[in-house]
Amino acid sequence: MEIVKNIMDKVLSGVCAALLSFMTLLATYQVITRYVFSSPSTMSEDLLSYSFVWVSLLGTALVFGQKDHMKLSIFSDNFTGTKLFALSIFTELLIMTIAVIVFLFGGTQVVGVGAIQISPTLNISMEWIYIVLPISGVLIVVYNVINIIQLVQRFTESKKEGIL
């Protein structure tokens, strides 16, 4: 599982880095066309907005996978052993449930609506923009499953070693 997670981390990090680089170049182009040539590009503005959505949602999946998301440690700081393990599993399952409902089911519906919409400036189907919702949902769920497996492995190892 660690190998799969490392591969996912590297691929997602690379995609996010590429998107951020693309966005930087696009923003620079936009500033130059607007202020130097007095001819703003609406296409680059939309592309920048869509890229921002993609990098945000893919970055969200990456952050959940690395467990770097914001969390209230008021509960987890007070628990140890089996209680901390149960809370960690519950947290992963809660995140997974939200990802399935919002990103997978909701995102799939949004993609369906986007299939009948065309971006006026880019002249592409909006489903290509919205497809990132179910993609990030799948990634979050896969990360949740990996995190749960790792939690169980660490918990059982700790029990065997007599730490818990």
XYZ file of N, CA, C and O in Angstrom:
656
model
N 0.815 -1.204 0.000
C 0.000 0.000 0.000
C 0.859 1.268 0.000
O 0.467 2.259 -0.582
N 1.982 1.181 0.662
C 2.866 2.347 0.741
C 3.369 2.746 -0.646
O 3.510 3.928 -0.944
N 3.620 1.736 -1.492
C 4.100 2.014 -2.849
C 3.022 2.744 -3.655
O 3.315 3.728 -4.342
N 1.779 2.282 -3.547
C 0.670 2.928 -4.262
C 0.515 4.364 -3.795
O 0.360 5.286 -4.610
N 0.581 4.566 -2.485
C 0.432 5.916 -1.936
C 1.572 6.818 -2.397
O 1.345 7.972 -2.768
N 2.798 6.311 -2.408
C 3.936 7.115 -2.860
C 3.796 7.499 -4.329
O 4.103 8.638 -4.704
N 3.343 6.555 -5.148
C 3.144 6.849 -6.572
C 2.059 7.916 -6.743
O 2.227 8.878 -7.502
N 0.945 7.742 -6.022
C -0.133 8.735 -6.100
C 0.351 10.104 -5.638
O 0.029 11.120 -6.267
N 1.115 10.135 -4.544
C 1.647 11.400 -4.039
C 2.530 12.090 -5.082
O 2.396 13.297 -5.330
N 3.406 11.326 -5.703
C 4.328 11.907 -6.690
C 3.583 12.395 -7.927
O 3.862 13.483 -8.436
N 2.642 11.599 -8.408
C 1.887 11.999 -9.599
C 1.054 13.247 -9.304
O 1.075 14.218 -10.074
N 0.328 13.234 -8.191
C -0.498 14.399 -7.849
C 0.348 15.640 -7.581
O -0.012 16.744 -7.997
N 1.479 15.469 -6.911
C 2.375 16.601 -6.673
C 2.880 17.167 -7.993
O 2.939 18.389 -8.179
N 3.238 16.280 -8.910
C 3.715 16.714 -10.222
C 2.639 17.438 -11.013
O 2.904 18.474 -11.634
N 1.422 16.900 -10.995
C 0.316 17.533 -11.712
C 0.017 18.910 -11.114
O -0.163 19.893 -11.842
N -0.009 18.995 -9.791
C -0.274 20.284 -9.129
C 0.843 21.288 -9.424
O 0.573 22.469 -9.684
N 2.081 20.829 -9.408
C 3.212 21.717 -9.717
C 3.134 22.196 -11.165
O 3.367 23.381 -11.452
N 2.794 21.293 -12.073
C 2.663 21.674 -13.487
C 1.528 22.685 -13.674
O 1.677 23.671 -14.410
N 0.402 22.432 -12.993
C -0.718 23.368 -13.092
C -0.362 24.739 -12.523
O -0.712 25.774 -13.102
N 0.351 24.757 -11.399
C 0.755 26.041 -10.817
C 1.730 26.772 -11.727
O 1.660 28.006 -11.881
N 2.641 26.047 -12.355
C 3.579 26.664 -13.303
C 2.822 27.226 -14.502
O 3.081 28.354 -14.944
N 1.888 26.429 -15.028
C 1.065 26.877 -16.146
C 0.282 28.129 -15.760
O 0.194 29.087 -16.549
N -0.281 28.140 -14.563
C -1.048 29.294 -14.104
C -0.175 30.540 -13.973
O -0.611 31.644 -14.300
N 1.057 30.356 -13.518
C 1.982 31.487 -13.394
C 2.290 32.076 -14.766
O 2.263 33.303 -14.951
N 2.585 31.199 -15.727
C 2.853 31.669 -17.088
C 1.622 32.342 -17.695
O 1.728 33.384 -18.344
N 0.467 31.751 -17.466
C -0.766 32.297 -18.006
C -1.096 33.662 -17.395
O -1.515 34.583 -18.101
N -0.883 33.793 -16.091
C -1.131 35.089 -15.430
C -0.160 36.141 -15.941
O -0.541 37.302 -16.154
N 1.091 35.747 -16.156
C 2.083 36.676 -16.701
C 1.670 37.118 -18.101
O 1.715 38.316 -18.426
N 1.255 36.167 -18.929
C 0.772 36.479 -20.277
C -0.409 37.439 -20.215
O -0.500 38.406 -20.979
N -1.308 37.170 -19.286
C -2.508 37.995 -19.149
C -2.155 39.434 -18.770
O -2.711 40.389 -19.312
N -1.213 39.596 -17.859
C -0.791 40.936 -17.436
C -0.128 41.666 -18.605
O -0.402 42.856 -18.847
N 0.721 40.964 -19.333
C 1.416 41.599 -20.466
C 0.420 42.033 -21.542
O 0.479 43.163 -22.041
N -0.520 41.147 -21.888
C -1.484 41.522 -22.932
C -2.408 42.648 -22.471
O -2.804 43.488 -23.284
N -2.706 42.674 -21.198
C -3.620 43.701 -20.685
C -2.942 45.061 -20.571
O -3.476 46.078 -21.013
N -1.742 45.103 -19.983
C -1.126 46.393 -19.669
C -0.096 46.856 -20.700
O 0.105 48.054 -20.864
N 0.541 45.940 -21.379
C 1.534 46.349 -22.371
C 0.878 46.566 -23.730
O 1.121 47.571 -24.402
N 0.025 45.624 -24.134
C -0.591 45.702 -25.450
C -2.010 46.254 -25.418
O -2.649 46.393 -26.462
N -2.536 46.529 -24.238
C -3.902 47.035 -24.050
C -4.945 46.182 -24.776
O -5.905 46.694 -25.333
N -4.711 44.887 -24.772
C -5.619 43.953 -25.422
C -5.795 42.726 -24.534
O -5.147 41.700 -24.741
N -6.652 42.826 -23.502
C -6.796 41.703 -22.564
C -7.329 40.445 -23.232
O -8.131 40.505 -24.158
N -6.856 39.311 -22.746
C -7.258 38.018 -23.288
C -8.306 37.394 -22.375
O -7.998 37.016 -21.245
N -9.530 37.272 -22.868
C -10.583 36.647 -22.065
C -10.387 35.138 -21.992
O -10.745 34.509 -21.008
N -9.796 34.575 -23.039
C -9.563 33.137 -23.047
C -8.596 32.747 -21.923
O -8.824 31.777 -21.206
N -7.540 33.523 -21.757
C -6.577 33.189 -20.711
C -7.179 33.384 -19.325
O -6.840 32.661 -18.388
N -8.093 34.314 -19.189
C -8.745 34.538 -17.894
C -9.591 33.333 -17.498
O -9.540 32.866 -16.358
N -10.354 32.815 -18.444
C -11.160 31.626 -18.159
C -10.284 30.408 -17.913
O -10.547 29.618 -17.004
N -9.265 30.243 -18.713
C -8.362 29.112 -18.548
C -7.672 29.166 -17.186
O -7.487 28.137 -16.526
N -7.335 30.360 -16.745
C -6.731 30.542 -15.425
C -7.710 30.163 -14.322
O -7.340 29.485 -13.357
N -8.953 30.557 -14.471
C -9.981 30.209 -13.475
C -10.193 28.703 -13.399
O -10.255 28.121 -12.313
N -10.292 28.058 -14.544
C -10.505 26.612 -14.571
C -9.289 25.870 -14.018
O -9.431 24.874 -13.311
N -8.104 26.366 -14.335
C -6.881 25.742 -13.806
C -6.828 25.869 -12.293
O -6.370 24.952 -11.601
N -7.291 26.995 -11.779
C -7.319 27.194 -10.333
C -8.238 26.184 -9.656
O -7.905 25.626 -8.609
N -9.381 25.929 -10.263
C -10.313 24.934 -9.717
C -9.653 23.564 -9.704
O -9.701 22.831 -8.707
N -9.011 23.199 -10.809
C -8.353 21.896 -10.907
C -7.248 21.747 -9.871
O -7.169 20.738 -9.184
N -6.377 22.752 -9.762
C -5.261 22.630 -8.812
C -5.789 22.615 -7.379
O -5.227 21.925 -6.520
N -6.860 23.324 -7.114
C -7.438 23.331 -5.763
C -7.998 21.960 -5.388
O -7.736 21.450 -4.298
N -8.752 21.363 -6.283
C -9.377 20.079 -5.973
C -8.370 18.931 -5.970
O -8.440 18.042 -5.111
N -7.430 18.931 -6.894
C -6.400 17.892 -6.876
C -5.478 18.069 -5.672
O -5.046 17.098 -5.055
N -5.205 19.319 -5.320
C -4.409 19.598 -4.121
C -5.134 19.160 -2.856
O -4.518 18.684 -1.904
N -6.450 19.285 -2.855
C -7.247 18.815 -1.724
C -7.091 17.315 -1.538
O -6.896 16.831 -0.418
N -7.153 16.580 -2.629
C -6.974 15.122 -2.551
C -5.584 14.793 -2.013
O -5.432 13.912 -1.155
N -4.575 15.492 -2.500
C -3.207 15.257 -2.043
C -3.059 15.540 -0.549
O -2.442 14.768 0.185
N -3.655 16.617 -0.097
C -3.569 16.989 1.316
C -4.265 15.950 2.196
O -3.758 15.577 3.255
N -5.417 15.442 1.758
C -6.083 14.392 2.523
C -5.240 13.131 2.561
O -5.188 12.435 3.575
N -4.588 12.827 1.464
C -3.733 11.645 1.416
C -2.544 11.744 2.346
O -2.125 10.755 2.952
N -2.008 12.932 2.488
C -0.845 13.129 3.353
C -1.242 13.486 4.785
O -0.377 13.727 5.619
N -2.531 13.526 5.030
C -3.075 13.873 6.350
C -2.567 15.225 6.838
O -2.297 15.419 8.021
N -2.443 16.164 5.914
C -1.992 17.516 6.253
C -3.142 18.507 6.335
O -2.919 19.707 6.441
N -4.369 18.015 6.274
C -5.520 18.898 6.324
C -5.687 19.479 7.726
O -5.151 18.974 8.706
N -6.442 20.566 7.787
C -6.711 21.177 9.088
C -7.573 20.244 9.912
O -8.488 19.603 9.398
N -7.262 20.153 11.181
C -8.082 19.330 12.058
C -8.067 19.925 13.457
O -7.110 20.595 13.852
N -9.138 19.676 14.160
C -9.212 20.103 15.546
C -8.619 18.993 16.404
O -9.144 17.889 16.445
N -7.545 19.296 17.052
C -6.883 18.261 17.846
C -7.399 18.213 19.280
O -6.841 17.519 20.114
N -8.488 18.925 19.558
C -9.031 18.968 20.909
C -9.436 17.565 21.389
O -9.274 17.236 22.555
N -9.936 16.736 20.464
C -10.316 15.377 20.836
C -9.119 14.435 20.792
O -8.877 13.687 21.730
N -8.398 14.472 19.694
C -7.318 13.495 19.507
C -6.191 13.669 20.522
O -5.528 12.695 20.873
N -5.991 14.880 21.021
C -4.947 15.096 22.031
C -5.298 14.444 23.367
O -4.417 14.178 24.183
N -6.572 14.205 23.592
C -7.020 13.623 24.855
C -7.137 12.105 24.818
O -7.448 11.483 25.832
N -6.925 11.513 23.636
C -7.069 10.070 23.487
C -5.728 9.403 23.203
O -4.845 9.994 22.593
N -5.628 8.168 23.626
C -4.466 7.341 23.307
C -4.962 5.922 23.047
O -6.109 5.590 23.344
N -4.102 5.106 22.504
C -4.403 3.697 22.332
C -5.616 3.412 21.481
O -5.770 3.951 20.388
N -6.486 2.563 21.998
C -7.659 2.104 21.256
C -8.619 3.248 20.946
O -9.198 3.293 19.865
N -8.775 4.184 21.865
C -9.680 5.310 21.634
C -9.170 6.201 20.500
O -9.949 6.659 19.664
N -7.866 6.450 20.472
C -7.286 7.249 19.389
C -7.420 6.514 18.054
O -7.724 7.118 17.034
N -7.212 5.208 18.070
C -7.370 4.399 16.871
C -8.809 4.490 16.351
O -9.042 4.710 15.157
N -9.781 4.340 17.241
C -11.201 4.406 16.850
C -11.546 5.789 16.297
O -12.256 5.897 15.284
N -11.032 6.839 16.933
C -11.287 8.198 16.452
C -10.665 8.404 15.070
O -11.289 9.005 14.188
N -9.472 7.894 14.848
C -8.799 8.027 13.554
C -9.565 7.302 12.457
O -9.729 7.822 11.347
N -10.034 6.102 12.760
C -10.827 5.341 11.788
C -12.131 6.083 11.488
O -12.538 6.225 10.328
N -12.803 6.579 12.538
C -14.043 7.327 12.359
C -13.812 8.553 11.479
O -14.609 8.847 10.583
N -12.714 9.266 11.702
C -12.400 10.460 10.920
C -12.208 10.109 9.447
O -12.738 10.793 8.559
N -11.458 9.053 9.187
C -11.241 8.622 7.797
C -12.561 8.225 7.139
O -12.805 8.564 5.980
N -13.419 7.511 7.867
C -14.709 7.096 7.312
C -15.629 8.288 7.073
O -16.373 8.318 6.081
N -15.570 9.280 7.955
C -16.373 10.488 7.778
C -15.929 11.259 6.532
O -16.759 11.688 5.720
N -14.615 11.412 6.371
C -14.083 12.091 5.185
C -14.470 11.323 3.926
O -14.872 11.910 2.914
N -14.385 10.004 3.992
C -14.743 9.168 2.845
C -16.221 9.336 2.487
O -16.569 9.462 1.308
N -17.075 9.365 3.482
C -18.511 9.535 3.246
C -18.795 10.869 2.571
O -19.558 10.935 1.597
N -18.175 11.921 3.069
C -18.368 13.245 2.472
C -17.839 13.270 1.037
O -18.480 13.824 0.136
N -16.679 12.650 0.814
C -16.111 12.612 -0.536
C -17.023 11.862 -1.495
O -17.209 12.287 -2.644
N -17.610 10.760 -1.036
C -18.501 9.988 -1.904
C -19.761 10.791 -2.226
O -20.176 10.876 -3.392
N -20.354 11.408 -1.213
C -21.598 12.143 -1.429
C -21.368 13.406 -2.265
O -22.055 13.637 -3.267
N -20.396 14.222 -1.858
C -20.199 15.521 -2.506
C -19.453 15.386 -3.829
O -19.907 15.878 -4.863
N -18.304 14.721 -3.789
C -17.450 14.686 -4.975
C -17.896 13.641 -6.000
O -17.910 13.919 -7.198
N -18.214 12.436 -5.545
C -18.575 11.390 -6.506
C -20.015 11.540 -7.001
O -20.243 11.686 -8.205
N -20.986 11.501 -6.084
C -22.378 11.607 -6.522
C -22.697 13.010 -7.029
O -23.197 13.178 -8.141
N -22.391 14.014 -6.232
C -22.655 15.397 -6.652
C -21.841 15.788 -7.871
O -22.348 16.420 -8.801
N -20.564 15.404 -7.875
C -19.700 15.733 -9.000
C -20.138 15.076 -10.287
O -20.072 15.677 -11.362
N -20.616 13.852 -10.198
C -21.109 13.149 -11.386
C -22.329 13.866 -11.963
O -22.474 13.982 -13.182
N -23.196 14.350 -11.088
C -24.363 15.100 -11.558
C -23.949 16.413 -12.217
O -24.509 16.804 -13.246
N -22.962 17.078 -11.642
C -22.475 18.334 -12.220
C -21.840 18.081 -13.590
O -22.029 18.856 -14.528
N -21.095 16.982 -13.707
C -20.504 16.632 -15.001
C -21.609 16.401 -16.029
O -21.490 16.824 -17.192
N -22.686 15.751 -15.611
C -23.814 15.535 -16.520
C -24.426 16.840 -17.002
O -24.762 16.982 -18.188
N -24.563 17.798 -16.097
C -25.086 19.112 -16.478
C -24.086 19.816 -17.397
O -24.461 20.461 -18.384
N -22.798 19.668 -17.082
C -21.755 20.304 -17.891
C -21.684 19.763 -19.303
O -21.194 20.435 -20.212
N -22.190 18.550 -19.498
C -22.163 17.949 -20.832
C -23.030 18.722 -21.820
O -22.791 18.657 -23.026
N -24.008 19.461 -21.314
C -24.867 20.235 -22.215
C -24.502 21.714 -22.240
O -25.188 22.511 -22.864
N -23.404 22.072 -21.571
C -22.948 23.466 -21.554
C -21.636 23.583 -22.325
O -20.803 22.692 -22.278
N -21.460 24.692 -22.986
C -20.225 24.969 -23.722
C -19.604 26.234 -23.142
O -20.291 27.232 -22.923
N -18.304 26.179 -22.890
C -17.595 27.369 -22.432
C -17.552 28.376 -23.583
O -17.055 28.055 -24.668
N -18.055 29.589 -23.362
C -18.128 30.543 -24.473
C -16.759 30.996 -24.997
O -16.605 31.233 -26.184
N -15.778 31.092 -24.142
C -14.475 31.582 -24.604
C -13.569 30.468 -25.104
O -12.830 30.650 -26.055
N -13.626 29.305 -24.461
C -12.751 28.199 -24.859
C -13.416 27.270 -25.872
O -12.750 26.456 -26.506
N -14.738 27.372 -25.993
C -15.512 26.555 -26.918
C -15.323 25.051 -26.681
O -15.185 24.277 -27.621
N -15.296 24.660 -25.406
C -15.213 23.244 -25.035
C -16.391 22.921 -24.119
O -16.969 23.807 -23.489
N -16.729 21.651 -24.056
C -17.793 21.214 -23.166
C -17.347 21.411 -21.719
O -16.210 21.090 -21.356
N -18.246 21.913 -20.900
C -17.918 22.172 -19.498
C -17.714 20.889 -18.707
O -17.159 20.929 -17.603
N -18.104 19.743 -19.269
C -17.859 18.491 -18.567
C -16.356 18.255 -18.394
O -15.939 17.614 -17.437
N -15.535 18.781 -19.300
C -14.079 18.642 -19.167
C -13.541 19.470 -18.006
O -12.494 19.158 -17.446
N -14.237 20.498 -17.640
C -13.844 21.311 -16.482
C -14.337 20.640 -15.208
O -13.610 20.518 -14.224
N -15.589 20.164 -15.224
C -16.210 19.600 -14.030
C -15.750 18.181 -13.691
O -15.984 17.707 -12.587
N -15.105 17.509 -14.622
C -14.705 16.113 -14.399
C -13.727 15.993 -13.227
O -13.568 14.917 -12.642
N -13.107 17.088 -12.845
C -12.167 17.048 -11.722
C -12.871 16.725 -10.408
O -12.248 16.193 -9.489
N -14.164 17.002 -10.310
C -14.894 16.697 -9.069
C -14.907 15.198 -8.779
O -14.440 14.776 -7.712
N -15.415 14.356 -9.686
C -15.362 12.917 -9.382
C -13.939 12.358 -9.354
O -13.664 11.428 -8.597
N -13.040 12.929 -10.141
C -11.641 12.467 -10.101
C -11.057 12.688 -8.716
O -10.463 11.783 -8.125
N -11.225 13.881 -8.183
C -10.688 14.159 -6.845
C -11.423 13.333 -5.791
O -10.816 12.901 -4.806
N -12.711 13.067 -5.996
C -13.454 12.214 -5.071
C -12.886 10.807 -5.029
O -12.701 10.228 -3.954
N -12.599 10.250 -6.197
C -12.010 8.907 -6.255
C -10.646 8.902 -5.567
O -10.328 7.989 -4.795
N -9.852 9.920 -5.832
C -8.524 10.000 -5.208
C -8.617 10.083 -3.685
O -7.867 9.419 -2.965
N -9.557 10.889 -3.192
C -9.735 11.016 -1.740
C -10.156 9.677 -1.140
O -9.636 9.255 -0.098
N -11.082 8.978 -1.791
C -11.542 7.678 -1.288
C -10.399 6.673 -1.285
O -10.207 5.923 -0.315
N -9.605 6.637 -2.350
C -8.458 5.724 -2.394
C -7.481 6.050 -1.271
O -6.994 5.153 -0.568
N -7.203 7.328 -1.075
C -6.329 7.730 0.032
C -6.920 7.316 1.378
O -6.197 6.874 2.269
N -8.234 7.470 1.551
C -8.875 7.059 2.802
C -8.698 5.571 3.058
O -8.391 5.164 4.184
N -8.892 4.764 2.035
C -8.727 3.314 2.179
C -7.287 2.993 2.569
O -7.042 2.195 3.482
N -6.333 3.622 1.897
C -4.917 3.397 2.222
C -4.619 3.837 3.656
O -3.941 3.125 4.411
N -5.135 4.995 4.044
C -4.919 5.489 5.412
C -5.505 4.540 6.448
O -4.894 4.294 7.498
N -6.690 3.995 6.177
C -7.316 3.055 7.113
C -6.477 1.785 7.218
O -6.238 1.274 8.324
N -6.022 1.269 6.091
C -5.170 0.070 6.113
C -3.904 0.328 6.920
O -3.505 -0.506 7.747
N -3.287 1.473 6.721
C -2.077 1.808 7.472
C -2.359 1.968 8.961
O -1.559 1.550 9.803
N -3.492 2.570 9.298
C -3.870 2.705 10.712
C -4.040 1.336 11.362
O -3.561 1.105 12.479
N -4.720 0.435 10.675
C -4.943 -0.914 11.210
C -3.604 -1.643 11.357
O -3.362 -2.299 12.386
N -2.736 -1.522 10.375
C -1.427 -2.183 10.451
C -0.612 -1.661 11.644
O -0.041 -2.441 12.402
N -0.585 -0.344 11.803
C 0.158 0.230 12.941
C -0.453 -0.170 14.274
O 0.259 -0.434 15.241
N -1.776 -0.207 14.328
C -2.453 -0.575 15.562
C -2.153 -2.025 15.937
O -1.849 -2.319 17.096
N -2.245 -2.923 14.967
C -1.974 -4.336 15.260
C -0.504 -4.558 15.610
O -0.196 -5.375 16.479
N 0.415 -3.827 14.969
C 1.839 -3.927 15.314
C 2.080 -3.435 16.739
O 2.866 -4.033 17.495
N 1.421 -2.351 17.108
C 1.571 -1.813 18.457
C 1.029 -2.784 19.497
O 1.604 -2.949 20.589
N -0.078 -3.458 19.185
C -0.633 -4.462 20.099
C 0.311 -5.646 20.258
O 0.481 -6.164 21.352
N 0.910 -6.080 19.148
C 1.840 -7.215 19.201
C 3.070 -6.881 20.028
O 3.590 -7.719 20.729
N 3.532 -5.635 19.910
C 4.713 -5.222 20.644
C 4.410 -4.869 22.090
O 5.302 -4.558 22.863
N 3.131 -4.877 22.444
C 2.726 -4.593 23.820
C 2.731 -3.132 24.184
O 2.711 -2.758 25.345
N 2.756 -2.274 23.162
C 2.756 -0.829 23.415
C 1.383 -0.373 23.884
O 1.259 0.520 24.711
N 0.338 -0.995 23.352
C -1.036 -0.585 23.742
C -1.575 -1.458 24.841
O -1.331 -2.570 25.019
